Short mmCIF file of C-alpha atoms and ligand atoms in Angstrom, two decimals:
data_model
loop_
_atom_site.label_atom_id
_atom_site.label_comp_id
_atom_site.label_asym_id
_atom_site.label_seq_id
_atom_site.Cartn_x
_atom_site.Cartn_y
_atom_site.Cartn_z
CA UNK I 29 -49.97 10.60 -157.89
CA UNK I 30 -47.91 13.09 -159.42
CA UNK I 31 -49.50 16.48 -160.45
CA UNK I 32 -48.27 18.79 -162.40
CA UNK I 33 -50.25 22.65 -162.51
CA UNK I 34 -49.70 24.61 -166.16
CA UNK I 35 -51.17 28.16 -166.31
CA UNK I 36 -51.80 29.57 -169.80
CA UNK I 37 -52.47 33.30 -170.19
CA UNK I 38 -54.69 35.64 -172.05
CA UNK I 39 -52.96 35.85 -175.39
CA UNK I 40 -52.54 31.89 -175.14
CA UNK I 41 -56.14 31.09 -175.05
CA UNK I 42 -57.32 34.35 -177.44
CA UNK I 43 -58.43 32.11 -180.40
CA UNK I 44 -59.28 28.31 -180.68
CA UNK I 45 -56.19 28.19 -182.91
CA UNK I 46 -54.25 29.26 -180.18
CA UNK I 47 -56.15 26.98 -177.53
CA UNK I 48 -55.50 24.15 -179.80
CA UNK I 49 -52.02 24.79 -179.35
CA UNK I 50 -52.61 24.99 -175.30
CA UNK I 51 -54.07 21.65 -175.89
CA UNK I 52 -50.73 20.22 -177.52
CA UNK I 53 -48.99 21.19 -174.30
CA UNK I 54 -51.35 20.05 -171.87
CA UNK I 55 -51.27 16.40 -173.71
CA UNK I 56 -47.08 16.51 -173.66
CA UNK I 57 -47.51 17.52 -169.84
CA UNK I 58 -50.02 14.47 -169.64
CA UNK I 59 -47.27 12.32 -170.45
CA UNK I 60 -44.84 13.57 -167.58
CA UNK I 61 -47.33 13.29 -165.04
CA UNK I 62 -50.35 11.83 -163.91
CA UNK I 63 -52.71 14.34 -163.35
CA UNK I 64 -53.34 18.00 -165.02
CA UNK I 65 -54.47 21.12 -163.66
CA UNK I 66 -54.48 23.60 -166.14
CA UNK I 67 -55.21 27.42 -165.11
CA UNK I 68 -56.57 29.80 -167.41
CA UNK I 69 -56.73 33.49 -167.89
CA UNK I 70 -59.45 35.11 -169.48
CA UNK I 71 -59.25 35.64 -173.18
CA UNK I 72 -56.69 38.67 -174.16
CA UNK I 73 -58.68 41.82 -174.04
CA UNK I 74 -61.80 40.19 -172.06
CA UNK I 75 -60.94 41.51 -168.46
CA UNK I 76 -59.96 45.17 -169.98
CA UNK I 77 -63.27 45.40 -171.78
CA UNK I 78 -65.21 44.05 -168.59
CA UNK I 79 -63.59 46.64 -166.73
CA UNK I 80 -64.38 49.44 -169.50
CA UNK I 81 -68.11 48.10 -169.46
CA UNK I 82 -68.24 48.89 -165.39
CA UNK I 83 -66.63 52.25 -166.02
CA UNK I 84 -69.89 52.98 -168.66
CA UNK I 85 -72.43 51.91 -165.91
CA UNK I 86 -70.88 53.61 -163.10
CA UNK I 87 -68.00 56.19 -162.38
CA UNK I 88 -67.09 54.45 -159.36
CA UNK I 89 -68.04 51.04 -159.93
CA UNK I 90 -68.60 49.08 -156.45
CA UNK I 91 -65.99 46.74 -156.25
CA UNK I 92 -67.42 43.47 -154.79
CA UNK I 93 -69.90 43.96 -158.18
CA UNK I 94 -67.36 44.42 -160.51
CA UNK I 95 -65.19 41.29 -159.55
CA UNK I 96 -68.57 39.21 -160.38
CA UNK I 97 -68.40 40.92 -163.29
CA UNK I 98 -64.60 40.48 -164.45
CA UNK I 99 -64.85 36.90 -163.09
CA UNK I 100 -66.09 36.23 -165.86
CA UNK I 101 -64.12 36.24 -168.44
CA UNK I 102 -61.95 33.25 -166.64
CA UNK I 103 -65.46 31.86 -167.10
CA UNK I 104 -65.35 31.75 -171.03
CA UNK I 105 -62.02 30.18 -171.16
CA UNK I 106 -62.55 27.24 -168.90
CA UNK I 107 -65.63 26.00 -170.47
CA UNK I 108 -64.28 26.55 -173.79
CA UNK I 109 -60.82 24.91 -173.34
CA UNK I 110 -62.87 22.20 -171.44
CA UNK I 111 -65.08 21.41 -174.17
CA UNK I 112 -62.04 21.03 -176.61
CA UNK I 113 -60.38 18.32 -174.33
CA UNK I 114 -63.93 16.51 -173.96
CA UNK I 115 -64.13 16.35 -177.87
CA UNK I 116 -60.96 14.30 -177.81
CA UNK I 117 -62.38 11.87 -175.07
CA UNK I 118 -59.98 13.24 -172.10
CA UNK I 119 -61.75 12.96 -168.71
CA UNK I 120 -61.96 17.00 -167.78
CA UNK I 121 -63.64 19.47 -166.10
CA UNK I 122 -64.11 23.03 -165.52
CA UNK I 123 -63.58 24.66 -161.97
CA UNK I 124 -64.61 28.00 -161.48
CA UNK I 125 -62.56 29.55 -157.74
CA UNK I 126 -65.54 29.40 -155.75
CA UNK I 127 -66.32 25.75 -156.34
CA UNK I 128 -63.03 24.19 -155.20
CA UNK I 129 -63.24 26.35 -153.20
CA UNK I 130 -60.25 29.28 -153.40
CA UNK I 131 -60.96 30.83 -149.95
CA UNK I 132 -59.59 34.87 -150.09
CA UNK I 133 -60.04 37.73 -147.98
CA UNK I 134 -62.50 40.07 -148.51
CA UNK I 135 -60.22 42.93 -150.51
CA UNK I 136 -62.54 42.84 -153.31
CA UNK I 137 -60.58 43.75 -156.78
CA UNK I 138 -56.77 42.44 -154.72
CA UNK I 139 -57.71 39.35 -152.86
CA UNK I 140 -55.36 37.27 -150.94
CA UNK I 141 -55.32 33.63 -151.03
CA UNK I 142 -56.35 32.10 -147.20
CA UNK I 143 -56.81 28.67 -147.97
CA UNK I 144 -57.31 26.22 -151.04
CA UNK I 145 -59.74 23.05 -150.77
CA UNK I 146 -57.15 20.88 -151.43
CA UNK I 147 -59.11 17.75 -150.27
CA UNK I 148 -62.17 18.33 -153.11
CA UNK I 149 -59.58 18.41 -155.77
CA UNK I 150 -58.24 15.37 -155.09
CA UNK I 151 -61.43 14.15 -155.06
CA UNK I 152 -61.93 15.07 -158.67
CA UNK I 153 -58.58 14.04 -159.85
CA UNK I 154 -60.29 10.23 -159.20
CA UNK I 155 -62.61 10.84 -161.58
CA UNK I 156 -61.06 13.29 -163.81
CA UNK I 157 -57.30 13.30 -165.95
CA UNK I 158 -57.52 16.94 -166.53
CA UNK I 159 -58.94 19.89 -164.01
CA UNK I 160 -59.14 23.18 -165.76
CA UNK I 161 -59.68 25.69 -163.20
CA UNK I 162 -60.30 29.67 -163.72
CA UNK I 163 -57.59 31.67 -162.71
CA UNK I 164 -57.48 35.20 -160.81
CA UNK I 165 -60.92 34.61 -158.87
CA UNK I 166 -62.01 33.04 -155.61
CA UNK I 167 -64.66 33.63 -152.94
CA UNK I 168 -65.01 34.73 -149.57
CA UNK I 169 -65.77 32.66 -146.57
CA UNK I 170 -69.05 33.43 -146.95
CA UNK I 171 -69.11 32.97 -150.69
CA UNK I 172 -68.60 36.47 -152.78
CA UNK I 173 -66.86 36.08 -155.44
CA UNK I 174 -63.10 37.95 -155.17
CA UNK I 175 -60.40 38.79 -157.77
CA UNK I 176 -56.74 38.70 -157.22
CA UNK I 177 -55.70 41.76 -159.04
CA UNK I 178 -54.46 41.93 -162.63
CA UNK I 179 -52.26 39.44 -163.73
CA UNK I 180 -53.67 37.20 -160.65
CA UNK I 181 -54.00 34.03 -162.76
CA UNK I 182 -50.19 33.29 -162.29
CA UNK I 183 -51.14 33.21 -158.19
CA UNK I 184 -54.05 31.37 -158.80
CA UNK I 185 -51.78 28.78 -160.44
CA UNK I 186 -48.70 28.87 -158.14
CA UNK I 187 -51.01 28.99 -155.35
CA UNK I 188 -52.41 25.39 -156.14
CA UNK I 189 -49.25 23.89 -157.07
CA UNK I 190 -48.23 24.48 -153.14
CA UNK I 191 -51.84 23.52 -151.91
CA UNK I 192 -51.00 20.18 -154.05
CA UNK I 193 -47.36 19.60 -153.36
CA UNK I 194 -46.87 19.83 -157.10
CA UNK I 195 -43.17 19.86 -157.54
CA UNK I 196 -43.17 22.72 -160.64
CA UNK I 197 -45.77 24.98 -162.07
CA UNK I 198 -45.49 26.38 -165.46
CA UNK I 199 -46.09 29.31 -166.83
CA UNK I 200 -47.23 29.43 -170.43
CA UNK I 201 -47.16 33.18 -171.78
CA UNK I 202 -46.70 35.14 -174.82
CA UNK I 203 -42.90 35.13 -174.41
CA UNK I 204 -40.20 32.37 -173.72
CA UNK I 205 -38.89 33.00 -170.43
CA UNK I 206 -38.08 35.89 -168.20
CA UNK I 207 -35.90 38.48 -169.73
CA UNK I 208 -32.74 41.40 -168.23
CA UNK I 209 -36.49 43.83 -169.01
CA UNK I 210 -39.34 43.24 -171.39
CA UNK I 211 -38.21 42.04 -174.57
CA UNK I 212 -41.38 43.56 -176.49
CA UNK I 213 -39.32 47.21 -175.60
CA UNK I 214 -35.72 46.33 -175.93
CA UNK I 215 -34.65 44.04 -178.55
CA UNK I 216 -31.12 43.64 -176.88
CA UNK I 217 -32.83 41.90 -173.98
CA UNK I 218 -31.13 38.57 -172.37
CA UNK I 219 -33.18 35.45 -171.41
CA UNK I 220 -32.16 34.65 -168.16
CA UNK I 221 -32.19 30.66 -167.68
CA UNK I 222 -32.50 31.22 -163.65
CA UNK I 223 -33.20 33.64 -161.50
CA UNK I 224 -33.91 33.75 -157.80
CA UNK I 225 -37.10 34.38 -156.27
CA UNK I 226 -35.26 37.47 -154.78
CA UNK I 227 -34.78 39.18 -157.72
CA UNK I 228 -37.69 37.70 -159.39
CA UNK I 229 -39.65 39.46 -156.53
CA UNK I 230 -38.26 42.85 -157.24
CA UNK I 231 -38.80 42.62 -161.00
CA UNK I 232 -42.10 41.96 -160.72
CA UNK I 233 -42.91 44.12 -157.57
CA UNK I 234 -41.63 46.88 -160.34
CA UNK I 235 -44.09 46.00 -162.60
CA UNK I 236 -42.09 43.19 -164.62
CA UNK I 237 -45.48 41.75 -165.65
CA UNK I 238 -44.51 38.60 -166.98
CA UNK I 239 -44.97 37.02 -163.49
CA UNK I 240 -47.75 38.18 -160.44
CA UNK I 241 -45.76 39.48 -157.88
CA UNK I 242 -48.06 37.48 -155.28
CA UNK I 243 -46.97 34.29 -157.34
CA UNK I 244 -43.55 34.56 -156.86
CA UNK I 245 -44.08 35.30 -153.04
CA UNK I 246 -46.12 31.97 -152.85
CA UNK I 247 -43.35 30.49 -154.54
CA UNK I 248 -40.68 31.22 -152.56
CA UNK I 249 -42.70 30.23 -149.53
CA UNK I 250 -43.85 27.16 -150.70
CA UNK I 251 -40.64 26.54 -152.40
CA UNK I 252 -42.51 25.63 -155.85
CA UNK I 253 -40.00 26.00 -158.86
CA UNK I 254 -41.75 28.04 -161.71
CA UNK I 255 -40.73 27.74 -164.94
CA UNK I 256 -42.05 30.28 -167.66
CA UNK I 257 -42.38 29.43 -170.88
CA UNK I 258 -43.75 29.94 -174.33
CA UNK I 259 -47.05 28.31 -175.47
CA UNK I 260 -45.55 28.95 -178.90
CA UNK I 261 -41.88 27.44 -179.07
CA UNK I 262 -40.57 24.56 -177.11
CA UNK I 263 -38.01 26.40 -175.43
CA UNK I 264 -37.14 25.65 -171.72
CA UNK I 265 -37.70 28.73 -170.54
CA UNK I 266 -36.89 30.20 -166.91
CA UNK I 267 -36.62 28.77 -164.17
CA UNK I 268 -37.22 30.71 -160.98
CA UNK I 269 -35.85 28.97 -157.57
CA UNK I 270 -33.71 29.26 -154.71
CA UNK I 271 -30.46 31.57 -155.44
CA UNK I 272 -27.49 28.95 -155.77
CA UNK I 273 -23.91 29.81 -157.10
CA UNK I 274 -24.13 28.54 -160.78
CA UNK I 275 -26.54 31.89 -160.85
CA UNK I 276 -25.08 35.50 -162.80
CA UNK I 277 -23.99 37.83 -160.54
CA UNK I 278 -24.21 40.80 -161.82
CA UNK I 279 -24.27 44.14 -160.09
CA UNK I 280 -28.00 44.73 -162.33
CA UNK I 281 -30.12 41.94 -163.34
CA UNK I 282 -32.76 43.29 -164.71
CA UNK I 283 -34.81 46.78 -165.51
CA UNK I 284 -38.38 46.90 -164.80
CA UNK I 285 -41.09 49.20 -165.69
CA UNK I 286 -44.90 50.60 -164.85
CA UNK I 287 -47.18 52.46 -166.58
CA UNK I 288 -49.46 52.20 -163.93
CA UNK I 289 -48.68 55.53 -162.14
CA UNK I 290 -51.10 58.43 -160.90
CA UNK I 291 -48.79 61.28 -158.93
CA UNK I 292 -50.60 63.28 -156.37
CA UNK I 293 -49.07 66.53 -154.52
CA UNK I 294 -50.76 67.63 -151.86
CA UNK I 295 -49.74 71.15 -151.48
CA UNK I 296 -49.01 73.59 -148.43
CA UNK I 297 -50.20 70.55 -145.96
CA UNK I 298 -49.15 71.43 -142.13
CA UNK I 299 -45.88 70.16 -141.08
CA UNK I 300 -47.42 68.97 -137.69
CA UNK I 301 -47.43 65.11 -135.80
CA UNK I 302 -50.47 62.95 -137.30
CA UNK I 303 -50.49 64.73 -141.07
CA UNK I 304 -49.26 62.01 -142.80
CA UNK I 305 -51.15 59.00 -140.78
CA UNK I 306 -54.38 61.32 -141.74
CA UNK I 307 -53.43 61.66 -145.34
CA UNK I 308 -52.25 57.64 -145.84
CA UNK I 309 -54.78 55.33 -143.30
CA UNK I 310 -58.21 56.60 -145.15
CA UNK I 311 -56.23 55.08 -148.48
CA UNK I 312 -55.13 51.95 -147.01
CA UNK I 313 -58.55 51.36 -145.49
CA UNK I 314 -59.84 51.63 -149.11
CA UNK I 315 -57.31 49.59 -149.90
CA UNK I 316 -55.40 51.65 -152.35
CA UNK I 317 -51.75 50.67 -152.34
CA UNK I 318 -49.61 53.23 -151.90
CA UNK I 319 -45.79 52.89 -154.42
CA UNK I 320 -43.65 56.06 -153.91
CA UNK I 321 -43.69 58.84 -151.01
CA UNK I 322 -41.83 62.22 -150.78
CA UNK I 323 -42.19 64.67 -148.08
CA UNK I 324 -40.69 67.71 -149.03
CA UNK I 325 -38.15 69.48 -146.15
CA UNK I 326 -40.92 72.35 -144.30
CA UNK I 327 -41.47 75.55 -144.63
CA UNK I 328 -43.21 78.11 -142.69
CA UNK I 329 -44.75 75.26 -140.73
CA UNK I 330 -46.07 74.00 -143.89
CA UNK I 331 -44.77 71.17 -146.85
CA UNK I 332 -45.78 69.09 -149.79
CA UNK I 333 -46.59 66.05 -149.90
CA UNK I 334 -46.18 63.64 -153.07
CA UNK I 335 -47.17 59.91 -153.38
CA UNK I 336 -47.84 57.33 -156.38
CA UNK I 337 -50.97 55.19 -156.71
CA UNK I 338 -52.26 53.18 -159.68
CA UNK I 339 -54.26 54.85 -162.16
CA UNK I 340 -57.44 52.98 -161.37
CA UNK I 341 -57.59 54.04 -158.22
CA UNK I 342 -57.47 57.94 -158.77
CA UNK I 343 -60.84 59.06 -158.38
CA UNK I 344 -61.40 57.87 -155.59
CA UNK I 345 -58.03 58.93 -153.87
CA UNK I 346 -59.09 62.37 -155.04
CA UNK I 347 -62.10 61.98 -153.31
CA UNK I 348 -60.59 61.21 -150.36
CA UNK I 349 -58.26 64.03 -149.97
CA UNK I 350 -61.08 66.29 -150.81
CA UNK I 351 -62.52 64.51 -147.29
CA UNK I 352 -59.55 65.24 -145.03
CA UNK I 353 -58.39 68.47 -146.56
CA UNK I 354 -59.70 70.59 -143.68
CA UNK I 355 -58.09 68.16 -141.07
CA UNK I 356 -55.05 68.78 -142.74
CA UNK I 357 -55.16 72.17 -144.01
CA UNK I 358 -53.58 72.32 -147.46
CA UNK I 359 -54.07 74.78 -150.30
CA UNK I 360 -54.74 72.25 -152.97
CA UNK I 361 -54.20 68.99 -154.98
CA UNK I 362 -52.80 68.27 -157.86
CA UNK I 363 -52.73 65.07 -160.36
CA UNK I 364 -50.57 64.08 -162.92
CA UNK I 365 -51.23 60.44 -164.99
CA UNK I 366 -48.70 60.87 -167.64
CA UNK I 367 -45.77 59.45 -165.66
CA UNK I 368 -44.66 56.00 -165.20
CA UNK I 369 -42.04 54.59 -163.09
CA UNK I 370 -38.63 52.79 -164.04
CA UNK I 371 -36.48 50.67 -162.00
CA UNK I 372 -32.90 49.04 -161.83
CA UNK I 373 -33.23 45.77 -160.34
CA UNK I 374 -30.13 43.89 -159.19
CA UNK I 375 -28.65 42.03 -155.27
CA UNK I 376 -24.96 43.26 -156.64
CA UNK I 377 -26.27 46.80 -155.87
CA UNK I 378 -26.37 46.21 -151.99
CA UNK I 379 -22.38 46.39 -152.13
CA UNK I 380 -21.63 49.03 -154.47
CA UNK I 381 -21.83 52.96 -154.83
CA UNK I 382 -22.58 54.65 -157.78
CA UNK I 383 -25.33 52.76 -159.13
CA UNK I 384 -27.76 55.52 -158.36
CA UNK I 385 -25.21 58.27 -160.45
CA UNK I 386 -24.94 56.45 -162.94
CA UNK I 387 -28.68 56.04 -163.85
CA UNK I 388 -29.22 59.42 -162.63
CA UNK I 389 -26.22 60.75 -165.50
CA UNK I 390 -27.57 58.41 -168.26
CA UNK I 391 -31.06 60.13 -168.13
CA UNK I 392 -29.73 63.45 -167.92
CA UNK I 393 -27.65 62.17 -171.26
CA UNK I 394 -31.40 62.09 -172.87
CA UNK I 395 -32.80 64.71 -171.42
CA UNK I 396 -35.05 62.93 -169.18
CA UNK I 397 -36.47 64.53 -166.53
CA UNK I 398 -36.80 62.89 -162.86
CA UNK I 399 -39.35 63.87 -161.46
CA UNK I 400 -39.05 60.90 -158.06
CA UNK I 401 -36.78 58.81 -156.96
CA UNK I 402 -37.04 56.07 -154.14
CA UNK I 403 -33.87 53.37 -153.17
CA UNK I 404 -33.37 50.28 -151.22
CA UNK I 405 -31.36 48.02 -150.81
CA UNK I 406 -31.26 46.36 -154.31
CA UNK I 407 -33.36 48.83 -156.48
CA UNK I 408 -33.48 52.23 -157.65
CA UNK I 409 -36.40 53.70 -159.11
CA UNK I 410 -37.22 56.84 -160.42
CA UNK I 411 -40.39 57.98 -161.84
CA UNK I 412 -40.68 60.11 -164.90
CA UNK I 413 -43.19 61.31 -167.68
CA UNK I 414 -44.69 58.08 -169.29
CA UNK I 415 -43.55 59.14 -172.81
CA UNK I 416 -39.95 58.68 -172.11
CA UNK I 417 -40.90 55.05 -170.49
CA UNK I 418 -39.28 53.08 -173.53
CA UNK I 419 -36.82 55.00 -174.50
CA UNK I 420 -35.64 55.55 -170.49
CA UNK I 421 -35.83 51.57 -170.26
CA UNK I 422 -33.60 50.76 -173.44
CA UNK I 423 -30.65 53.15 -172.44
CA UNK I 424 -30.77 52.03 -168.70
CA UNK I 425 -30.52 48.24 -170.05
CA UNK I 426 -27.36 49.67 -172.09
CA UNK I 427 -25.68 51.21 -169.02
CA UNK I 428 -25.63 48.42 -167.18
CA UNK I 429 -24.15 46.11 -169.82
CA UNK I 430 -27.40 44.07 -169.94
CA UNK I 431 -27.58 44.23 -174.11
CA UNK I 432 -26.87 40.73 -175.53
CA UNK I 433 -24.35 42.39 -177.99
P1 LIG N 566 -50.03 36.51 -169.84
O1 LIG N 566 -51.25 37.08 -170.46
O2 LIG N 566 -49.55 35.27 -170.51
O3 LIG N 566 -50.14 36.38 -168.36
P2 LIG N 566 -48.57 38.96 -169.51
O4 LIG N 566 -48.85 40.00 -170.55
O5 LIG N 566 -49.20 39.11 -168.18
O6 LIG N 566 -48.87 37.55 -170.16
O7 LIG N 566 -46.97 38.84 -169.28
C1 LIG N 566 -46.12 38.62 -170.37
C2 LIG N 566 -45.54 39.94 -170.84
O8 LIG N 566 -44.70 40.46 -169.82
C3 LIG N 566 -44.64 39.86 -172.04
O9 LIG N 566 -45.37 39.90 -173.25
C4 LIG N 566 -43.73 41.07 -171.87
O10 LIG N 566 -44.14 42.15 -172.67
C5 LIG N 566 -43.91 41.47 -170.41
N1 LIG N 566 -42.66 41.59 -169.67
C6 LIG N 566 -42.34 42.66 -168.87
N2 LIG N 566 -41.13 42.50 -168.34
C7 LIG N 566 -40.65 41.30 -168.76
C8 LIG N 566 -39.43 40.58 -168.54
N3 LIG N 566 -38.47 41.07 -167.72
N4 LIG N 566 -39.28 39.38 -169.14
C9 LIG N 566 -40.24 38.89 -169.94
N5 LIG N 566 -41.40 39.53 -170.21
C10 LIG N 566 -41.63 40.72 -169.63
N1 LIG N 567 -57.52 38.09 -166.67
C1 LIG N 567 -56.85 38.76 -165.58
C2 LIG N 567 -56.14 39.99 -166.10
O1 LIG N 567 -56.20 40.29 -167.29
C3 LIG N 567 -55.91 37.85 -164.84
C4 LIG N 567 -54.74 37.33 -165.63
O2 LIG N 567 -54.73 37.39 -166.86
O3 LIG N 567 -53.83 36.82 -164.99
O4 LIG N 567 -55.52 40.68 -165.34
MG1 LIG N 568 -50.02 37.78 -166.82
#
């Protein structure tokens, strides 16, 4: 039985004129394979205004509560895009994560997939043509319900495609393929036919949002070729697989950016062994991800620390530096959310110097200020204040001869 797994995302499913066009594509898929799962994200706008209705009832809502509440908007789209199919006489049904189920750790808000119930969807796809199953949500061993983390619908999808052996998963979005950096910023933007899950793993590690980063990880692992692709055109899209030589190489393949960015300096903290396990464990037991980290070179037995976290996760980082700030003894801490993070992307930049100077001396150009900067191997990225974000993005693209033109 052949199965083929199609995710659709939030601005796909937003209206039932839109769904109806989600339905077109499911019925063409239907036709190159036996059996459909089709994942769903909630409804454009549904998860933000969940999340903005937990903010109103608490300041720091608990998180194991508010993934029952986001959940739900994956909720809304299933049953809805379910009924549509069942109107047309297709054998369907809804699947909500904790059903099948989608087994996950317990790191309510940025659960990890353990294990998929492979077995009970089989099961189904006896009795049913068409499974439509609601992305970015699954349930602990022990049944609480669990989020993957924003833009967690692509795992969700990519993650049953491997559980199922499914050859391909596609990924239906608001834009026909992956592009050099977001097309919606940079009109000179390239479509990239393929690109490995290398680079495809840096772009979106960056904050390329047109994939989940955790997606592209199960892909690679599972070796599941993803194609995204438009629910509006019939365009092939990209394909994102194993690197082989008919792919570019270019020194940059892509810029990626992420508004998503709280700085925090902890000031005057003491330059002594254990500081920084103090300042960093507490987060990651709260499961805060930590991005970028500078330690500034001591003085007087004393030095500044300065790390990125996302913006969500703010208050209660604050919180817990106002816990350890006698353990470590600094003078005080200070926030800043209007900065955002931009990063040159490309597996050509392993064997050449000068990529970092020349990014560095086409900001300076603008008069952009850099105010971090962190390297490896095949990226650069440099924070900077969020208003620049666009404009930071559009010359980088230029610099590295990315434009189309
Ligand atoms: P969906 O709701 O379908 O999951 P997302 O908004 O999560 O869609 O992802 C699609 C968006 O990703 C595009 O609208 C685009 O603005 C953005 N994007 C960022 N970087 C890229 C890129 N390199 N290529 C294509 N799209 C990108
Ligand atoms: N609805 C979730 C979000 O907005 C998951 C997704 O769309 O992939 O982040
Ligand atoms: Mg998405």
């Amino acid at each position: 039985m052949q199965i083929l797994v199609q995710k659709f995302g939030g601005t796909s499913v937003a209206t039932l004129e839109r769904m109806e066009k989600v339905r077109d594509k499911v019925l063409n898929g239907l036709q190159r394979a036996d059996r459909i799962i089709v994942v769903l994200s909630a409804r454009a706008g549904d998860t933000n205004n969940l999340l903005a209705l937990a903010g109103q009832w608490s300041p720091t809502p608990d998180k194991a509560e508010c993934d029952v509440l986001v959940s739900t908007g994956e909720q809304v789209s299933i049953s809805l895009f379910t009924m549509l199919l069942k109107d047309m006489g297709i054998r369907a049904r809804s699947l909500l994560g904790s059903q099948i189920p989608i087994v996950t750790d317990d790191s309510f808000g940025c659960a990890r997939i353990r294990a998929i119930n492979s077995e009970a969807l089989r099961g189904w796809l006896e009795q049913y043509d068409i499974l439509v199953v609601a992305g970015f949500q699954g349930c602990t061993e022990d049944k609480r319900v669990t989020t993957l983390g924003r833009g967690g619908s692509d795992t969700s999808a990519v993650a049953l495609a491997a559980a199922l052996g499914s050859v391909e998963c596609e990924i239906y979005t608001d834009v026909n393929g992956v592009y050099t950096t977001d097309p919606n910023i940079c009109s000179t933007a390239r479509k990239i036919d393929r690109i490995a899950y290398n680079e495809m793993l840096e772009m979106s590690s960056m904050g390329a949002k047109v994939l989940h980063i955790r997606s592209v990880e199960f892909a690679q692992k599972y070796k599941v070729a993803v194609r995204v692709r438009s629910t509006f055109d019939d365009d092939p899209g990209t394909l994102v697989t194993q690197e082989d030589s008919s792919m570019e190489a270019l020194l940059v393949s892509g810029i990626a950016y992420d508004k998503d960015q709280a700085r925090v300096t902890l000031h005057d903290v003491l330059d002594v062994p254990g500081v920084a396990a103090a300042v960093f464990c507490p987060l990651s037991e709260k499961d805060v991800l930590v991005d970028m980290i500078v330690q500034n070179t001591s003085l007087d037995g004393h030095t500044d620390i300065t790390f990125t976290i996302s913006r969500r996760d703010l208050q209660q980082t604050l919180g817990i530096m106002a816990e350890i700030s006698p353990k470590i003894g600094m003078s005080k801490v200070v926030h800043d959310v209007n900065v955002a993070k931009v990063s040159v992307i490309g597996v050509g930049i392993r064997n050449h110097s000068g990529v970092a100077a020349r990014a560095f001396a086409a900001l300076t150009q603008e008069g952009i200020n850099i105010l971090m900067i962190s390297t490896s191997e095949i990226k650069i990225t440099i924070l900077i204040q969020e208003k620049y974000v666009e404009l930071a993005v559009r010359i980088l693209h230029d610099t590295f001869g990315l434009d189309w033109t």
